[in-house]
GROMACS .gro file of C-alpha atoms in nm:
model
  358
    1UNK     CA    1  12.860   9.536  16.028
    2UNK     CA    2  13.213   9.453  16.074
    3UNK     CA    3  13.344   9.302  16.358
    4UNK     CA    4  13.544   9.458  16.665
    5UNK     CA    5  13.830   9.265  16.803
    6UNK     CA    6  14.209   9.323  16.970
    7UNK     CA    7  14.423   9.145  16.738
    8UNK     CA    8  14.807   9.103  16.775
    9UNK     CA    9  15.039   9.340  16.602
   10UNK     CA   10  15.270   8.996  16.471
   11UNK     CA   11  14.942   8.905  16.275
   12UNK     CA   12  14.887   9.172  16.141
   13UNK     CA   13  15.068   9.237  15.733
   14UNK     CA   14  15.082   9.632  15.537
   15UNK     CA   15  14.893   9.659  15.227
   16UNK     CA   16  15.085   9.557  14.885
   17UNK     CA   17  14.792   9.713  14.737
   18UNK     CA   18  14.840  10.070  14.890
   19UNK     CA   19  14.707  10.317  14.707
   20UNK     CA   20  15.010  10.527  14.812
   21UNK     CA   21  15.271  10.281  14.738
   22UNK     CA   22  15.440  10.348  14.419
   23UNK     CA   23  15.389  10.088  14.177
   24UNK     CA   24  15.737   9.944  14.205
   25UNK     CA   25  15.643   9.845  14.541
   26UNK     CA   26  15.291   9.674  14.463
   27UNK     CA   27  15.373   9.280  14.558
   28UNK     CA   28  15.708   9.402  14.725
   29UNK     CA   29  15.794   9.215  15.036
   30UNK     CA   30  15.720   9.425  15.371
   31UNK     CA   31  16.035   9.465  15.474
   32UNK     CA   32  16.106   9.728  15.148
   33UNK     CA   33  15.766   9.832  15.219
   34UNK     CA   34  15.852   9.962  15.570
   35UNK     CA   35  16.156  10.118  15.426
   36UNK     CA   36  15.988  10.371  15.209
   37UNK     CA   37  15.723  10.421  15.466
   38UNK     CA   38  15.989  10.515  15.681
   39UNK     CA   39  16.188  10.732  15.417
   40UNK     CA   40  15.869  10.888  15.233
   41UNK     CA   41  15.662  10.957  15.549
   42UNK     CA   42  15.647  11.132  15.867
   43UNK     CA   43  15.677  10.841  16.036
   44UNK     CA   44  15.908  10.923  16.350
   45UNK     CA   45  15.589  11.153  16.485
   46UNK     CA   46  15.409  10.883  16.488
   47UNK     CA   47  15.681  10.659  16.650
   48UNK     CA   48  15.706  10.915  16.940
   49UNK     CA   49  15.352  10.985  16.988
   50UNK     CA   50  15.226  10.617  17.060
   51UNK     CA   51  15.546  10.554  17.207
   52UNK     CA   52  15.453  10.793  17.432
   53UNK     CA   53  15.114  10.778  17.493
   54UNK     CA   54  15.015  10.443  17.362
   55UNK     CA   55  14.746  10.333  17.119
   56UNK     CA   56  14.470  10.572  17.109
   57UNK     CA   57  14.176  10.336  17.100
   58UNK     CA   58  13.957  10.530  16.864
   59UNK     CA   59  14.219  10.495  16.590
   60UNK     CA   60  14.076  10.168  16.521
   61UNK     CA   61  14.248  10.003  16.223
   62UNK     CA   62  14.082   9.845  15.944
   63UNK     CA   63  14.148   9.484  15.846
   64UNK     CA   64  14.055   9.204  15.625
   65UNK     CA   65  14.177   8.808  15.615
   66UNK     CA   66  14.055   8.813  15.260
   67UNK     CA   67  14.355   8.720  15.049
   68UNK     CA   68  14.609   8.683  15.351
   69UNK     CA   69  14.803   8.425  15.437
   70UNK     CA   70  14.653   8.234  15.711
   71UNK     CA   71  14.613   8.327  16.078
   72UNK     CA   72  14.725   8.717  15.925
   73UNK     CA   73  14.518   9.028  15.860
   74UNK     CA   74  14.618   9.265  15.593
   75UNK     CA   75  14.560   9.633  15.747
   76UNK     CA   76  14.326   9.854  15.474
   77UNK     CA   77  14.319  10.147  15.692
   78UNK     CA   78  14.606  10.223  15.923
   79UNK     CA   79  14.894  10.105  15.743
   80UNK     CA   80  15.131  10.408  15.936
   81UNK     CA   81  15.021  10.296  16.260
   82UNK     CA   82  15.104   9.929  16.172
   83UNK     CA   83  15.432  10.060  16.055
   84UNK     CA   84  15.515  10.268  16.371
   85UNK     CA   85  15.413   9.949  16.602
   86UNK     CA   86  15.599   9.705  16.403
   87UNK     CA   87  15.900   9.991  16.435
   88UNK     CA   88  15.848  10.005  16.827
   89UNK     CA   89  15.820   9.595  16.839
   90UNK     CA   90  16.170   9.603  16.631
   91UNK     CA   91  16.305   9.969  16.617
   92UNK     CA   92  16.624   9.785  16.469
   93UNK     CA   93  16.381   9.802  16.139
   94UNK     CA   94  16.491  10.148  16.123
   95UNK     CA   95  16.835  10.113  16.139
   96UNK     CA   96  17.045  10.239  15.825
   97UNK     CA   97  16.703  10.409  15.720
   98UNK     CA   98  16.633  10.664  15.953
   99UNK     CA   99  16.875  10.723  16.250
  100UNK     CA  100  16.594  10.965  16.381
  101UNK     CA  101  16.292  10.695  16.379
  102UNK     CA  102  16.528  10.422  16.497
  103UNK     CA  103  16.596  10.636  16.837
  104UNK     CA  104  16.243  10.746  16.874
  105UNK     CA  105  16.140  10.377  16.858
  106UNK     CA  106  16.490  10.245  17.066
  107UNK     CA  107  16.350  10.526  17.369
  108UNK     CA  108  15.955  10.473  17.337
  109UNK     CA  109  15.817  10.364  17.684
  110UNK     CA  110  15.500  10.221  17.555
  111UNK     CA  111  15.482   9.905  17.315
  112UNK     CA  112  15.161   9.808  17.234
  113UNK     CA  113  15.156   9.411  17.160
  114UNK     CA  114  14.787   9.450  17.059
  115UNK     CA  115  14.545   9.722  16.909
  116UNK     CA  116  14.176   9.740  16.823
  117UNK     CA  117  14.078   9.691  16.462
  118UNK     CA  118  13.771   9.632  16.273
  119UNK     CA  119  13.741   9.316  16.073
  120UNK     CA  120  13.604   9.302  15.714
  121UNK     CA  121  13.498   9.058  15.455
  122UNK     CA  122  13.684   9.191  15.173
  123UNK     CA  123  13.861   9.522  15.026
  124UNK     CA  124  13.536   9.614  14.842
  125UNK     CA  125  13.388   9.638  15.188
  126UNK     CA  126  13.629   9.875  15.351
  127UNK     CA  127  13.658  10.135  15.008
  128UNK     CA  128  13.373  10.372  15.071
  129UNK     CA  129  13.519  10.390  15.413
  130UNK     CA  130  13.827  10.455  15.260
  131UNK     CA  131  13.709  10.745  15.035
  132UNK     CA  132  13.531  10.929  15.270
  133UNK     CA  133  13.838  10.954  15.481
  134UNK     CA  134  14.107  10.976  15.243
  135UNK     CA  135  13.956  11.144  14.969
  136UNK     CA  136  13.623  11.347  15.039
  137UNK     CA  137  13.756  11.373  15.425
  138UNK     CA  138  13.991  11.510  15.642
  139UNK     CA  139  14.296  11.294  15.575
  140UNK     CA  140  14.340  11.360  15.233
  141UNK     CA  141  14.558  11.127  15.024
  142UNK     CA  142  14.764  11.269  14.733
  143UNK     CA  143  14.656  11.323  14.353
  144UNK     CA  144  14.800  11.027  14.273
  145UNK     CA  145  14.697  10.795  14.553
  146UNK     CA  146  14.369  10.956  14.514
  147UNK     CA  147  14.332  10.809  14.120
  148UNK     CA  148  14.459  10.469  14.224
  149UNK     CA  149  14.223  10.434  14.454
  150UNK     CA  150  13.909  10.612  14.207
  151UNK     CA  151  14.055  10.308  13.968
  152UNK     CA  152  13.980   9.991  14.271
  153UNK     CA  153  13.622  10.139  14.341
  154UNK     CA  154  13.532  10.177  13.916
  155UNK     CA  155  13.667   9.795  13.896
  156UNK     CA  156  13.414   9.744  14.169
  157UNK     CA  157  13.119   9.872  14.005
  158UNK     CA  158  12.905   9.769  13.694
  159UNK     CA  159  12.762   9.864  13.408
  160UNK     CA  160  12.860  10.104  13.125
  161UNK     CA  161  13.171  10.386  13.220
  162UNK     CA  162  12.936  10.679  13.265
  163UNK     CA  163  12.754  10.471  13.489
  164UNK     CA  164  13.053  10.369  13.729
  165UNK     CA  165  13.151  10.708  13.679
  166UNK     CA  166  12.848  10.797  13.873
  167UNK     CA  167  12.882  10.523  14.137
  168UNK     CA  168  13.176  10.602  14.213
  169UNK     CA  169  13.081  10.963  14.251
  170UNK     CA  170  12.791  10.844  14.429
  171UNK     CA  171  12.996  10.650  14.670
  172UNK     CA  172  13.282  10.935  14.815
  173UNK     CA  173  13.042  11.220  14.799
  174UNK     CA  174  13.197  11.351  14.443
  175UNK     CA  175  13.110  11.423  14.123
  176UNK     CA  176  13.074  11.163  13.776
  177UNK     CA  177  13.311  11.453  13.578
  178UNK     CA  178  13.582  11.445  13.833
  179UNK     CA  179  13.601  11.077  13.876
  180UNK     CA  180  13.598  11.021  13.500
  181UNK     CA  181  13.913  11.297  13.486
  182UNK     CA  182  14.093  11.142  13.745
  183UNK     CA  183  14.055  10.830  13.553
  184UNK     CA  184  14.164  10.970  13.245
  185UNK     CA  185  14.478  11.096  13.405
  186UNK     CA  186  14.595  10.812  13.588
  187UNK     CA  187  14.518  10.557  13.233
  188UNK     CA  188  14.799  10.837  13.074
  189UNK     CA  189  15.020  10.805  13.372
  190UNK     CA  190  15.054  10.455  13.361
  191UNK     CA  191  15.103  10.460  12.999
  192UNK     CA  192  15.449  10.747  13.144
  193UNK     CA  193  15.490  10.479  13.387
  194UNK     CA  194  15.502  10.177  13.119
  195UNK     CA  195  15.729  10.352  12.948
  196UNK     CA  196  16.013  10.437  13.236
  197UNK     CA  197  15.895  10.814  13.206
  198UNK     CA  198  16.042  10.848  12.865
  199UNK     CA  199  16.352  10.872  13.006
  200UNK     CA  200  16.328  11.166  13.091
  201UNK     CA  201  16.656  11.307  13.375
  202UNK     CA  202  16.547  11.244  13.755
  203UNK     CA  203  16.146  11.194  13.682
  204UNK     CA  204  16.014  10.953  13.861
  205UNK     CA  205  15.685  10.884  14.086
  206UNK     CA  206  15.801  11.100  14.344
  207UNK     CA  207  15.882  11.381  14.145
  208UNK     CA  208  15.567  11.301  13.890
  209UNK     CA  209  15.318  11.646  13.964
  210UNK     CA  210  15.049  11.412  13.950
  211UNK     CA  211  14.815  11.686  14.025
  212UNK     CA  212  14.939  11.929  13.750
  213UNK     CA  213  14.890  11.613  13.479
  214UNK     CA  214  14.561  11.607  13.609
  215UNK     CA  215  14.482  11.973  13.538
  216UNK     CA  216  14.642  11.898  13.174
  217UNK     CA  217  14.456  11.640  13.075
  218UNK     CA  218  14.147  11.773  13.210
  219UNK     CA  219  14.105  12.040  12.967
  220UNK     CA  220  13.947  11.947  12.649
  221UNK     CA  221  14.235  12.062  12.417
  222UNK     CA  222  14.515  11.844  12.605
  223UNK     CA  223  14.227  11.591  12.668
  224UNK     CA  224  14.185  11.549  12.246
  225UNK     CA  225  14.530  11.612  12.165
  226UNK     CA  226  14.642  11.295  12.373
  227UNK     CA  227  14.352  11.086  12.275
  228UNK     CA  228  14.168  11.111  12.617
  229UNK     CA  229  13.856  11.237  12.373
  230UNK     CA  230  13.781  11.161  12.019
  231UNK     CA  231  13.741  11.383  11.702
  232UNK     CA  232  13.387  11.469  11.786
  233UNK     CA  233  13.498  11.568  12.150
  234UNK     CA  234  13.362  11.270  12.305
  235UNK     CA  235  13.541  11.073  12.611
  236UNK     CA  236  13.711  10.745  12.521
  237UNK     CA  237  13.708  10.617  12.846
  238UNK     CA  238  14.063  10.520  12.834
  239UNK     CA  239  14.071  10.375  13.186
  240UNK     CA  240  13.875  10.110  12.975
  241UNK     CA  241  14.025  10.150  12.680
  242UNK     CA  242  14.436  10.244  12.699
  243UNK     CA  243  14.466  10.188  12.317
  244UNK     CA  244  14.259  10.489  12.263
  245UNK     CA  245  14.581  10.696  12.437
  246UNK     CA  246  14.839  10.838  12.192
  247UNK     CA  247  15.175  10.780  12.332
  248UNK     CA  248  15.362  11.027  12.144
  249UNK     CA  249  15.152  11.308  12.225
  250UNK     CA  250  15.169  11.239  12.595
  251UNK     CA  251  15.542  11.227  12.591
  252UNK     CA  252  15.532  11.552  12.444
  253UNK     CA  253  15.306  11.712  12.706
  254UNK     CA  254  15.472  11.535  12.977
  255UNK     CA  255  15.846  11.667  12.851
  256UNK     CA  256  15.725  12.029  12.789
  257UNK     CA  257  15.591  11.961  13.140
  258UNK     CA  258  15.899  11.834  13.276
  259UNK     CA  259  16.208  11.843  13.083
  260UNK     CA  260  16.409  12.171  13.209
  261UNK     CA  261  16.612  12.394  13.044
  262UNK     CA  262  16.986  12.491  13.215
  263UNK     CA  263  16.774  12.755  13.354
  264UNK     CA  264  16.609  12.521  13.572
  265UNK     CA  265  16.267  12.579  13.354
  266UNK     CA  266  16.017  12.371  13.117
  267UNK     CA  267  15.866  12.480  12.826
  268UNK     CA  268  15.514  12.502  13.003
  269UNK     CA  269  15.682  12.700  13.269
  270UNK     CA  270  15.415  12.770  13.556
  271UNK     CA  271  15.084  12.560  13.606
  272UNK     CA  272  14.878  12.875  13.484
  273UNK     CA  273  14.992  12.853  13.176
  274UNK     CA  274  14.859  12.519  13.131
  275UNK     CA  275  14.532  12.681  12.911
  276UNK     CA  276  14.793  12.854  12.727
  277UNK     CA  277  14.921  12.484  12.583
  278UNK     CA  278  14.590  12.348  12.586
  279UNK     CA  279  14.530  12.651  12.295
  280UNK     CA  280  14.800  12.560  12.130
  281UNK     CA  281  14.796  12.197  12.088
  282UNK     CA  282  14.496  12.276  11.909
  283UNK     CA  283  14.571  12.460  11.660
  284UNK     CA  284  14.802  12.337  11.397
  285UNK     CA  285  15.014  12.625  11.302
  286UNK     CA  286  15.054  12.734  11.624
  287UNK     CA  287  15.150  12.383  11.786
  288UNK     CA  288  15.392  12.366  11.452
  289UNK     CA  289  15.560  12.682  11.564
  290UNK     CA  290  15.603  12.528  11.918
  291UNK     CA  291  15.736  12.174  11.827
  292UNK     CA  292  16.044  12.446  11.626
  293UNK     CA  293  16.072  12.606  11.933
  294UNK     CA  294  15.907  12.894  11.952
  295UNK     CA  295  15.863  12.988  12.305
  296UNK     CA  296  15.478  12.927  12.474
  297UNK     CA  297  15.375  13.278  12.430
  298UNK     CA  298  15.483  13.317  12.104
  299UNK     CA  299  15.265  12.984  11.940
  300UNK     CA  300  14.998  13.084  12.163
  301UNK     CA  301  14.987  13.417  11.925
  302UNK     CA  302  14.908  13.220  11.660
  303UNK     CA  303  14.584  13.032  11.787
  304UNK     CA  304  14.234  13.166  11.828
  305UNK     CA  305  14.264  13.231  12.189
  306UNK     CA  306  14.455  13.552  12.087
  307UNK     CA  307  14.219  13.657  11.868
  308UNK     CA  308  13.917  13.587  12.145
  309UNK     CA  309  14.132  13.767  12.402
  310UNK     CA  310  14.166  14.076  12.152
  311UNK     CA  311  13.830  14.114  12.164
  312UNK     CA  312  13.766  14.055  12.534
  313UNK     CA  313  14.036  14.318  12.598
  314UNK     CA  314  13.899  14.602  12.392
  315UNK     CA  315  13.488  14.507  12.453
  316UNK     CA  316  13.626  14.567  12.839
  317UNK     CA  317  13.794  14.909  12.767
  318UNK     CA  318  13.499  15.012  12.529
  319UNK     CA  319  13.305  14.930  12.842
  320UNK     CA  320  13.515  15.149  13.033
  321UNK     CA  321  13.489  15.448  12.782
  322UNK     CA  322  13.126  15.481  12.792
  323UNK     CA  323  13.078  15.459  13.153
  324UNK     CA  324  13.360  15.757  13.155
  325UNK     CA  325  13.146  15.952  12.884
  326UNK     CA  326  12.864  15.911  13.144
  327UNK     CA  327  13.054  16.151  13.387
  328UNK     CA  328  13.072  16.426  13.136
  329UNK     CA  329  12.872  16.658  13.220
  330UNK     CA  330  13.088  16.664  13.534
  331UNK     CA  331  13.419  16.681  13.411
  332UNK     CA  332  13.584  17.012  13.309
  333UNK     CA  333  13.682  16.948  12.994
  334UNK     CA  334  13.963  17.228  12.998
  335UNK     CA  335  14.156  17.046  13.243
  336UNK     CA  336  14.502  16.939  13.125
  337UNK     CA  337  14.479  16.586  13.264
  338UNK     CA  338  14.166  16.538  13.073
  339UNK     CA  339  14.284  16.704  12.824
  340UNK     CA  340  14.588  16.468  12.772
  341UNK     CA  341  14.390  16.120  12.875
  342UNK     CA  342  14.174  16.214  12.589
  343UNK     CA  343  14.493  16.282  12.346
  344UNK     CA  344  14.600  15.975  12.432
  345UNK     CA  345  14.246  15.767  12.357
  346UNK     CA  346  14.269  15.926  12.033
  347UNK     CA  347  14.625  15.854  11.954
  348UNK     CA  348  14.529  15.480  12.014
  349UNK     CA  349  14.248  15.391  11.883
  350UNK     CA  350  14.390  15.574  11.549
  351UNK     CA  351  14.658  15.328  11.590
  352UNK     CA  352  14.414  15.005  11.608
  353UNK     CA  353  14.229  15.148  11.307
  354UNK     CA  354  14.528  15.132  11.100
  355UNK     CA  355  14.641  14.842  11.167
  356UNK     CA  356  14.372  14.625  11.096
  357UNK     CA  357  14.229  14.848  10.836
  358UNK     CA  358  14.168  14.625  10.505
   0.00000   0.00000   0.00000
């Protein structure tokens, strides 16, 4: 069990390892740390409300002296609260960052010196706390945050992938498919990452749709084409093994998912569409067609989706048809707008027959 104790806020350090710090700022010194906390969150709230009313003693922090330097605690769980009291010990902190935080920590009437915290061996102790709260619970950490943190408990667990798939599934109330696509995603994102997002005009980790890559690569046709499964549609596992990624094909997906036109637009264009490119990177001639730049719709004619959806379409309106010849014997067959409807059937399907008539 870990242990309860008050421990002073000047021992107590934020997390390099973060989950939610951006991977510029993993081994940063915690004086940039607080800066982006106080930019990239909303910190001032939380400024005012302790300030306020104090330390609520049921937000316990979690902490660990594993790997600190000594007589300090580095804070697992609770690293906005530590941020907010180190604000209120020094509001100056905030000054030239935030004009707003720095007068809701200059005013606050309460300054707590100490605050309760539970004590624990190591990291590995506190993550299945951590994932039920951040990622299976209530306070829900980003898409990106999410992976990094899938990534610390699978480097914590043994045994072949599919198997630390599953206890990591096991451990934040998931499931093995999930965790393995999160994985997959965030090995391709740090192969964008290694590569200063291909250079690609404003993208960065902030503006990175972490959660729309995820979609991407979680469909089997983005999944192959970027070398997150093999030619027999099989995972590689490239959380384990990066080399298996192909770096060219994710730039491409990542600039038809983020490289806009001067209309403001990509060539994906909306999320839904994702499928659509997942079709077409598939098929040769159509993914051909889309590398000349032929818009999405367009290659997507020329893969068998289209020819699937053809089908669908006209088994549905067949469908339709026979459940209207049903009614027949209750229709008046004389009646103009029947009449015409039926016309217009005709007209149609004599169409379709001609066109794909041999």
């Amino acid at each position: 069990m870990p242990d309860f104790k008050e421990i002073d806020v000047s021992e107590l350090e934020l997390d390099r390892e973060n989950p939610r710090l951006p991977s510029r700022l993993k081994g940063a010194d915690e004086d940039e740390i607080l800066k982006y906390l106080i930019r990239k969150t909303n910190i001032a709230e939380l400024v005012t409300s302790i300030g306020e009313n104090d330390f609520f003693p049921g937000e316990a922090i979690v902490v660990t002296s594993d790997g600190a330097p000594d007589g300090k605690y580095t804070v697992l769980e609770g690293n906005r609260r530590l941020t907010a009291l180190k604000l209120l010990a020094e509001p100056s902190i905030a000054k030239g960052v935030s004009a707003g935080v720095a007068e809701a920590a200059t005013n606050a009437k309460n300054r707590p010196t100490k605050v309760p915290a539970y004590e624990v061996d190591s990291r590995g102790d506190a993550l299945q706390y951590l994932g039920f709260r951040h990622v299976s619970g209530v306070q829900r950490w980003d898409p990106l945050a999410k992976a990094r943190y899938l990534k610390m408990l699978y480097q914590h667990s043994e045994g072949s992938p599919d198997s630390r798939y599953l206890q990591v599934a096991s451990e934040i109330g998931s499931r093995r498919d999930t965790v393995r696509k999160n994985l997959d995603a965030l090995a391709a994102y740090e192969v964008v990452e290694s590569h200063d997002f291909f250079d690609i005009q404003s993208l960065d980790e902030d503006k990175f749709q972490f959660g729309t890559f995820y979609t991407a690569l979680g469909i089997t046709g983005i999944a192959a084409f970027t070398g997150a499964r093999d030619d027999s549609d099989q995972p590689t596992h490239p959380i384990e093994n990066p080399q298996s990624l192909k770096v060219d094909a994710i730039k491409e997906i990542v600039e038809w998912m983020f490289v806009k036109n001067a209309d403001g637009k990509t060539r994906l264009g909306e999320s839904r569409n994702i499928p659509k490119l997942a079709a077409v990177v598939s098929a040769p001639r159509a993914l051909e067609r889309f590398r000349d730049g032929a818009t999405l719709d367009d290659a997507h004619l020329d893969t068998p989706d289209i020819q699937n959806e053809f089908i669908r379409e006209i088994r549905t309106a067949l469908h339709h048809i026979k459940s209207a010849i049903s009614k027949l014997n209750s229709v008046d067959g004389k009646d103009p707008d029947v009449q015409q409807v039926i016309s217009e059937i005709k007209f149609e399907t004599d169409r379709l027959a001609d066109k794909i008539s041999p």
